[in-house]
């Protein structure tokens, strides 16, 4: 009787993957919404001034690129597998640095490209407030990003657990199949047949 190998259950389980276009779609939706709110505020207080709107758009593009860079660093250095404490020790200085870079670029555009400062003097205090506000936004972005990955890692752990359980069940099934194999039964019967003549009591126990 030929032994047929059953397909392994673990190989049929899907492997969760984050498709890149989902990431970019969420990035564009999130930062696009942030830009729309910023432009609405500019229109409300300053009216239809294209330089103000262009500055908001440039700021959105800079933040999109900086958060993409943060994601690249997090993936390269495997930040998604860190504990919350270790992750916070890396995220806080990283988001502060990115906020500083973002607002320095915005200040350069404000003063030298769009010339929106006018007769007003540049204020480092206001720059500090904008840096803090930007860091809060980047921390919120990071919390959403890493919370998603924590949930995804949890799903992967559950799938791996199911795979191990399925492999264990398959090993037990294979052991049972080996025990009821016709060759095994034939050998047992043959031994009992030989033992009947020599030791009837022992053969009865074997049966």
PDB file of C-alpha atoms in Angstrom:
ATOM      1  CA  UNK A   1       0.000   0.000   0.000  1.00  0.00           C
ATOM      2  CA  UNK A   2       1.744   3.226  -1.139  1.00  0.00           C
ATOM      3  CA  UNK A   3       2.197   5.982   1.431  1.00  0.00           C
ATOM      4  CA  UNK A   4       0.849   9.337   0.191  1.00  0.00           C
ATOM      5  CA  UNK A   5       2.467  12.497   1.619  1.00  0.00           C
ATOM      6  CA  UNK A   6      -0.087  15.064   2.710  1.00  0.00           C
ATOM      7  CA  UNK A   7       0.451  18.736   1.847  1.00  0.00           C
ATOM      8  CA  UNK A   8       1.815  20.718   4.774  1.00  0.00           C
ATOM      9  CA  UNK A   9      -0.770  22.980   6.299  1.00  0.00           C
ATOM     10  CA  UNK A  10       1.732  25.723   7.288  1.00  0.00           C
ATOM     11  CA  UNK A  11       2.739  26.280   3.648  1.00  0.00           C
ATOM     12  CA  UNK A  12      -0.805  27.258   2.792  1.00  0.00           C
ATOM     13  CA  UNK A  13      -0.985  30.034   5.378  1.00  0.00           C
ATOM     14  CA  UNK A  14      -0.702  33.522   3.874  1.00  0.00           C
ATOM     15  CA  UNK A  15       2.304  35.663   4.718  1.00  0.00           C
ATOM     16  CA  UNK A  16       1.192  39.196   5.644  1.00  0.00           C
ATOM     17  CA  UNK A  17       2.950  41.852   3.628  1.00  0.00           C
ATOM     18  CA  UNK A  18       2.599  45.609   3.494  1.00  0.00           C
ATOM     19  CA  UNK A  19       2.348  46.622  -0.139  1.00  0.00           C
ATOM     20  CA  UNK A  20       4.419  49.720  -0.967  1.00  0.00           C
ATOM     21  CA  UNK A  21       1.595  51.474  -2.803  1.00  0.00           C
ATOM     22  CA  UNK A  22      -0.538  51.342   0.379  1.00  0.00           C
ATOM     23  CA  UNK A  23       2.209  53.176   2.236  1.00  0.00           C
ATOM     24  CA  UNK A  24       2.472  55.885  -0.414  1.00  0.00           C
ATOM     25  CA  UNK A  25      -1.292  56.186  -0.660  1.00  0.00           C
ATOM     26  CA  UNK A  26      -1.542  56.769   3.105  1.00  0.00           C
ATOM     27  CA  UNK A  27       1.391  59.178   3.002  1.00  0.00           C
ATOM     28  CA  UNK A  28      -0.215  61.262   0.255  1.00  0.00           C
ATOM     29  CA  UNK A  29      -3.624  61.224   1.930  1.00  0.00           C
ATOM     30  CA  UNK A  30      -2.223  62.155   5.355  1.00  0.00           C
ATOM     31  CA  UNK A  31       0.158  64.906   4.272  1.00  0.00           C
ATOM     32  CA  UNK A  32      -2.260  66.063   1.597  1.00  0.00           C
ATOM     33  CA  UNK A  33      -4.906  66.575   4.282  1.00  0.00           C
ATOM     34  CA  UNK A  34      -2.347  68.408   6.418  1.00  0.00           C
ATOM     35  CA  UNK A  35      -1.565  70.680   3.458  1.00  0.00           C
ATOM     36  CA  UNK A  36      -5.242  71.384   2.782  1.00  0.00           C
ATOM     37  CA  UNK A  37      -5.750  72.454   6.410  1.00  0.00           C
ATOM     38  CA  UNK A  38      -2.663  74.677   6.241  1.00  0.00           C
ATOM     39  CA  UNK A  39      -3.821  76.335   3.030  1.00  0.00           C
ATOM     40  CA  UNK A  40      -7.305  76.862   4.457  1.00  0.00           C
ATOM     41  CA  UNK A  41      -5.780  78.671   7.451  1.00  0.00           C
ATOM     42  CA  UNK A  42      -3.652  80.816   5.137  1.00  0.00           C
ATOM     43  CA  UNK A  43      -6.702  81.742   3.042  1.00  0.00           C
ATOM     44  CA  UNK A  44      -8.683  82.562   6.160  1.00  0.00           C
ATOM     45  CA  UNK A  45      -6.106  84.982   7.603  1.00  0.00           C
ATOM     46  CA  UNK A  46      -4.155  86.264   4.581  1.00  0.00           C
ATOM     47  CA  UNK A  47      -6.450  85.765   1.600  1.00  0.00           C
ATOM     48  CA  UNK A  48      -5.428  84.419  -1.781  1.00  0.00           C
ATOM     49  CA  UNK A  49      -1.664  84.967  -1.747  1.00  0.00           C
ATOM     50  CA  UNK A  50       0.142  82.446  -3.884  1.00  0.00           C
ATOM     51  CA  UNK A  51       3.452  82.779  -2.013  1.00  0.00           C
ATOM     52  CA  UNK A  52       1.844  81.757   1.277  1.00  0.00           C
ATOM     53  CA  UNK A  53       0.147  78.789  -0.380  1.00  0.00           C
ATOM     54  CA  UNK A  54       3.388  77.811  -2.123  1.00  0.00           C
ATOM     55  CA  UNK A  55       5.230  77.893   1.205  1.00  0.00           C
ATOM     56  CA  UNK A  56       2.642  75.562   2.740  1.00  0.00           C
ATOM     57  CA  UNK A  57       2.973  73.197  -0.229  1.00  0.00           C
ATOM     58  CA  UNK A  58       6.775  73.171   0.039  1.00  0.00           C
ATOM     59  CA  UNK A  59       6.526  72.453   3.762  1.00  0.00           C
ATOM     60  CA  UNK A  60       4.224  69.497   3.069  1.00  0.00           C
ATOM     61  CA  UNK A  61       6.656  68.089   0.495  1.00  0.00           C
ATOM     62  CA  UNK A  62       9.576  68.471   2.916  1.00  0.00           C
ATOM     63  CA  UNK A  63       7.677  66.695   5.703  1.00  0.00           C
ATOM     64  CA  UNK A  64       6.649  63.882   3.350  1.00  0.00           C
ATOM     65  CA  UNK A  65      10.273  63.332   2.310  1.00  0.00           C
ATOM     66  CA  UNK A  66      11.592  63.564   5.883  1.00  0.00           C
ATOM     67  CA  UNK A  67       9.068  61.030   7.217  1.00  0.00           C
ATOM     68  CA  UNK A  68       9.960  58.727   4.336  1.00  0.00           C
ATOM     69  CA  UNK A  69      13.601  59.048   5.398  1.00  0.00           C
ATOM     70  CA  UNK A  70      12.620  58.253   8.990  1.00  0.00           C
ATOM     71  CA  UNK A  71      10.793  55.154   7.750  1.00  0.00           C
ATOM     72  CA  UNK A  72      13.898  54.079   5.813  1.00  0.00           C
ATOM     73  CA  UNK A  73      16.064  54.432   8.936  1.00  0.00           C
ATOM     74  CA  UNK A  74      13.517  52.539  11.037  1.00  0.00           C
ATOM     75  CA  UNK A  75      13.410  49.662   8.536  1.00  0.00           C
ATOM     76  CA  UNK A  76      17.191  49.530   8.093  1.00  0.00           C
ATOM     77  CA  UNK A  77      17.908  49.517  11.830  1.00  0.00           C
ATOM     78  CA  UNK A  78      14.888  47.335  12.695  1.00  0.00           C
ATOM     79  CA  UNK A  79      13.242  49.828  15.039  1.00  0.00           C
ATOM     80  CA  UNK A  80       9.901  48.069  14.614  1.00  0.00           C
ATOM     81  CA  UNK A  81      11.167  45.152  16.736  1.00  0.00           C
ATOM     82  CA  UNK A  82      12.292  47.338  19.657  1.00  0.00           C
ATOM     83  CA  UNK A  83      10.489  47.738  22.956  1.00  0.00           C
ATOM     84  CA  UNK A  84       8.542  50.940  23.583  1.00  0.00           C
ATOM     85  CA  UNK A  85      11.230  52.414  25.838  1.00  0.00           C
ATOM     86  CA  UNK A  86      14.098  51.798  23.412  1.00  0.00           C
ATOM     87  CA  UNK A  87      11.980  53.036  20.522  1.00  0.00           C
ATOM     88  CA  UNK A  88      11.123  56.268  22.375  1.00  0.00           C
ATOM     89  CA  UNK A  89      14.829  56.922  23.081  1.00  0.00           C
ATOM     90  CA  UNK A  90      15.448  56.841  19.328  1.00  0.00           C
ATOM     91  CA  UNK A  91      12.282  58.536  18.116  1.00  0.00           C
ATOM     92  CA  UNK A  92      12.399  61.656  20.300  1.00  0.00           C
ATOM     93  CA  UNK A  93      15.823  62.892  19.123  1.00  0.00           C
ATOM     94  CA  UNK A  94      15.104  61.740  15.558  1.00  0.00           C
ATOM     95  CA  UNK A  95      11.812  63.667  15.342  1.00  0.00           C
ATOM     96  CA  UNK A  96      13.457  66.707  16.978  1.00  0.00           C
ATOM     97  CA  UNK A  97      16.228  66.658  14.372  1.00  0.00           C
ATOM     98  CA  UNK A  98      13.747  66.275  11.524  1.00  0.00           C
ATOM     99  CA  UNK A  99      11.624  69.108  12.930  1.00  0.00           C
ATOM    100  CA  UNK A 100      14.695  71.344  13.089  1.00  0.00           C
ATOM    101  CA  UNK A 101      15.629  70.492   9.486  1.00  0.00           C
ATOM    102  CA  UNK A 102      12.049  71.073   8.335  1.00  0.00           C
ATOM    103  CA  UNK A 103      11.774  74.500   9.947  1.00  0.00           C
ATOM    104  CA  UNK A 104      15.223  75.614   8.808  1.00  0.00           C
ATOM    105  CA  UNK A 105      14.190  74.793   5.234  1.00  0.00           C
ATOM    106  CA  UNK A 106      10.852  76.571   5.762  1.00  0.00           C
ATOM    107  CA  UNK A 107      12.647  79.622   7.195  1.00  0.00           C
ATOM    108  CA  UNK A 108      15.036  79.722   4.238  1.00  0.00           C
ATOM    109  CA  UNK A 109      12.089  79.584   1.847  1.00  0.00           C
ATOM    110  CA  UNK A 110      10.245  82.239   3.885  1.00  0.00           C
ATOM    111  CA  UNK A 111      13.141  84.714   3.860  1.00  0.00           C
ATOM    112  CA  UNK A 112      15.055  84.148   0.644  1.00  0.00           C
ATOM    113  CA  UNK A 113      12.674  82.477  -1.809  1.00  0.00           C
ATOM    114  CA  UNK A 114       9.169  83.810  -1.171  1.00  0.00           C
ATOM    115  CA  UNK A 115      10.222  86.986   0.690  1.00  0.00           C
ATOM    116  CA  UNK A 116       7.299  86.799   3.117  1.00  0.00           C
ATOM    117  CA  UNK A 117       9.070  88.321   6.102  1.00  0.00           C
ATOM    118  CA  UNK A 118       8.840  91.880   4.787  1.00  0.00           C
ATOM    119  CA  UNK A 119       9.860  94.515   7.323  1.00  0.00           C
ATOM    120  CA  UNK A 120       9.481  92.102  10.249  1.00  0.00           C
ATOM    121  CA  UNK A 121      12.569  90.775  12.012  1.00  0.00           C
ATOM    122  CA  UNK A 122      13.302  87.076  12.114  1.00  0.00           C
ATOM    123  CA  UNK A 123      12.345  85.629  15.514  1.00  0.00           C
ATOM    124  CA  UNK A 124      14.127  82.591  16.929  1.00  0.00           C
ATOM    125  CA  UNK A 125      11.422  82.269  19.578  1.00  0.00           C
ATOM    126  CA  UNK A 126       8.771  81.775  16.889  1.00  0.00           C
ATOM    127  CA  UNK A 127      11.124  79.353  15.120  1.00  0.00           C
ATOM    128  CA  UNK A 128      11.342  77.340  18.353  1.00  0.00           C
ATOM    129  CA  UNK A 129       7.547  77.220  18.622  1.00  0.00           C
ATOM    130  CA  UNK A 130       7.263  75.956  15.038  1.00  0.00           C
ATOM    131  CA  UNK A 131       9.959  73.350  15.691  1.00  0.00           C
ATOM    132  CA  UNK A 132       8.006  72.103  18.715  1.00  0.00           C
ATOM    133  CA  UNK A 133       4.736  72.012  16.757  1.00  0.00           C
ATOM    134  CA  UNK A 134       6.398  70.105  13.925  1.00  0.00           C
ATOM    135  CA  UNK A 135       7.898  67.600  16.357  1.00  0.00           C
ATOM    136  CA  UNK A 136       4.448  66.952  17.860  1.00  0.00           C
ATOM    137  CA  UNK A 137       3.137  66.238  14.352  1.00  0.00           C
ATOM    138  CA  UNK A 138       6.067  63.930  13.585  1.00  0.00           C
ATOM    139  CA  UNK A 139       5.626  62.089  16.897  1.00  0.00           C
ATOM    140  CA  UNK A 140       1.944  61.525  16.014  1.00  0.00           C
ATOM    141  CA  UNK A 141       3.011  60.227  12.584  1.00  0.00           C
ATOM    142  CA  UNK A 142       5.518  57.898  14.264  1.00  0.00           C
ATOM    143  CA  UNK A 143       2.950  56.583  16.741  1.00  0.00           C
ATOM    144  CA  UNK A 144       0.575  55.698  13.902  1.00  0.00           C
ATOM    145  CA  UNK A 145       3.351  54.073  11.847  1.00  0.00           C
ATOM    146  CA  UNK A 146       4.844  51.990  14.674  1.00  0.00           C
ATOM    147  CA  UNK A 147       1.438  51.076  16.108  1.00  0.00           C
ATOM    148  CA  UNK A 148       0.548  49.591  12.744  1.00  0.00           C
ATOM    149  CA  UNK A 149       3.780  47.595  12.688  1.00  0.00           C
ATOM    150  CA  UNK A 150       3.259  46.402  16.254  1.00  0.00           C
ATOM    151  CA  UNK A 151      -0.179  45.108  15.242  1.00  0.00           C
ATOM    152  CA  UNK A 152       1.320  43.497  12.123  1.00  0.00           C
ATOM    153  CA  UNK A 153       4.123  41.833  14.128  1.00  0.00           C
ATOM    154  CA  UNK A 154       1.491  40.485  16.510  1.00  0.00           C
ATOM    155  CA  UNK A 155      -0.350  38.944  13.559  1.00  0.00           C
ATOM    156  CA  UNK A 156       2.865  37.363  12.252  1.00  0.00           C
ATOM    157  CA  UNK A 157       3.577  35.868  15.691  1.00  0.00           C
ATOM    158  CA  UNK A 158       0.077  34.361  15.761  1.00  0.00           C
ATOM    159  CA  UNK A 159       0.549  32.882  12.285  1.00  0.00           C
ATOM    160  CA  UNK A 160       3.919  31.398  13.292  1.00  0.00           C
ATOM    161  CA  UNK A 161       2.251  29.885  16.355  1.00  0.00           C
ATOM    162  CA  UNK A 162      -0.428  28.324  14.143  1.00  0.00           C
ATOM    163  CA  UNK A 163       2.273  26.991  11.818  1.00  0.00           C
ATOM    164  CA  UNK A 164       4.113  25.315  14.696  1.00  0.00           C
ATOM    165  CA  UNK A 165       0.879  23.776  15.985  1.00  0.00           C
ATOM    166  CA  UNK A 166       0.002  22.533  12.490  1.00  0.00           C
ATOM    167  CA  UNK A 167       3.507  21.054  12.083  1.00  0.00           C
ATOM    168  CA  UNK A 168       3.189  19.287  15.437  1.00  0.00           C
ATOM    169  CA  UNK A 169      -0.199  17.831  14.469  1.00  0.00           C
ATOM    170  CA  UNK A 170       1.228  16.671  11.158  1.00  0.00           C
ATOM    171  CA  UNK A 171       4.150  14.976  12.918  1.00  0.00           C
ATOM    172  CA  UNK A 172       1.731  13.179  15.258  1.00  0.00           C
ATOM    173  CA  UNK A 173      -0.367  12.112  12.263  1.00  0.00           C
ATOM    174  CA  UNK A 174       2.714  10.802  10.478  1.00  0.00           C
ATOM    175  CA  UNK A 175       3.661   8.784  13.571  1.00  0.00           C
ATOM    176  CA  UNK A 176       0.163   7.265  13.715  1.00  0.00           C
ATOM    177  CA  UNK A 177       0.338   6.427  10.005  1.00  0.00           C
ATOM    178  CA  UNK A 178       3.651   4.661  10.555  1.00  0.00           C
ATOM    179  CA  UNK A 179       2.130   2.599  13.363  1.00  0.00           C
ATOM    180  CA  UNK A 180      -0.773   1.375  11.214  1.00  0.00           C
ATOM    181  CA  UNK A 181       1.431   0.721   8.220  1.00  0.00           C
ATOM    182  CA  UNK A 182       0.746  -2.772   6.729  1.00  0.00           C
ATOM    183  CA  UNK A 183       4.405  -3.760   7.158  1.00  0.00           C
ATOM    184  CA  UNK A 184       4.193  -2.972  10.871  1.00  0.00           C
ATOM    185  CA  UNK A 185       1.022  -5.062  11.246  1.00  0.00           C
ATOM    186  CA  UNK A 186       2.539  -7.929   9.238  1.00  0.00           C
ATOM    187  CA  UNK A 187       5.650  -7.995  11.439  1.00  0.00           C
ATOM    188  CA  UNK A 188       3.520  -8.028  14.609  1.00  0.00           C
ATOM    189  CA  UNK A 189       1.358 -10.898  13.343  1.00  0.00           C
ATOM    190  CA  UNK A 190       4.412 -12.826  12.223  1.00  0.00           C
ATOM    191  CA  UNK A 191       6.029 -12.446  15.657  1.00  0.00           C
ATOM    192  CA  UNK A 192       2.829 -13.544  17.386  1.00  0.00           C
ATOM    193  CA  UNK A 193       2.595 -16.583  15.070  1.00  0.00           C
ATOM    194  CA  UNK A 194       6.129 -17.629  16.031  1.00  0.00           C
ATOM    195  CA  UNK A 195       5.475 -16.998  19.701  1.00  0.00           C
ATOM    196  CA  UNK A 196       2.236 -19.021  19.877  1.00  0.00           C
ATOM    197  CA  UNK A 197       4.120 -22.294  19.666  1.00  0.00           C
ATOM    198  CA  UNK A 198       6.828 -21.292  22.148  1.00  0.00           C
ATOM    199  CA  UNK A 199       4.948 -19.283  24.772  1.00  0.00           C
ATOM    200  CA  UNK A 200       1.128 -19.150  24.524  1.00  0.00           C
ATOM    201  CA  UNK A 201       0.823 -16.855  27.558  1.00  0.00           C
ATOM    202  CA  UNK A 202       3.263 -14.319  26.105  1.00  0.00           C
ATOM    203  CA  UNK A 203       1.584 -14.415  22.725  1.00  0.00           C
ATOM    204  CA  UNK A 204      -1.787 -13.717  24.378  1.00  0.00           C
ATOM    205  CA  UNK A 205      -0.280 -10.625  26.064  1.00  0.00           C
ATOM    206  CA  UNK A 206       1.127  -9.481  22.737  1.00  0.00           C
ATOM    207  CA  UNK A 207      -2.258  -9.864  21.070  1.00  0.00           C
TER     208      UNK A 207
END
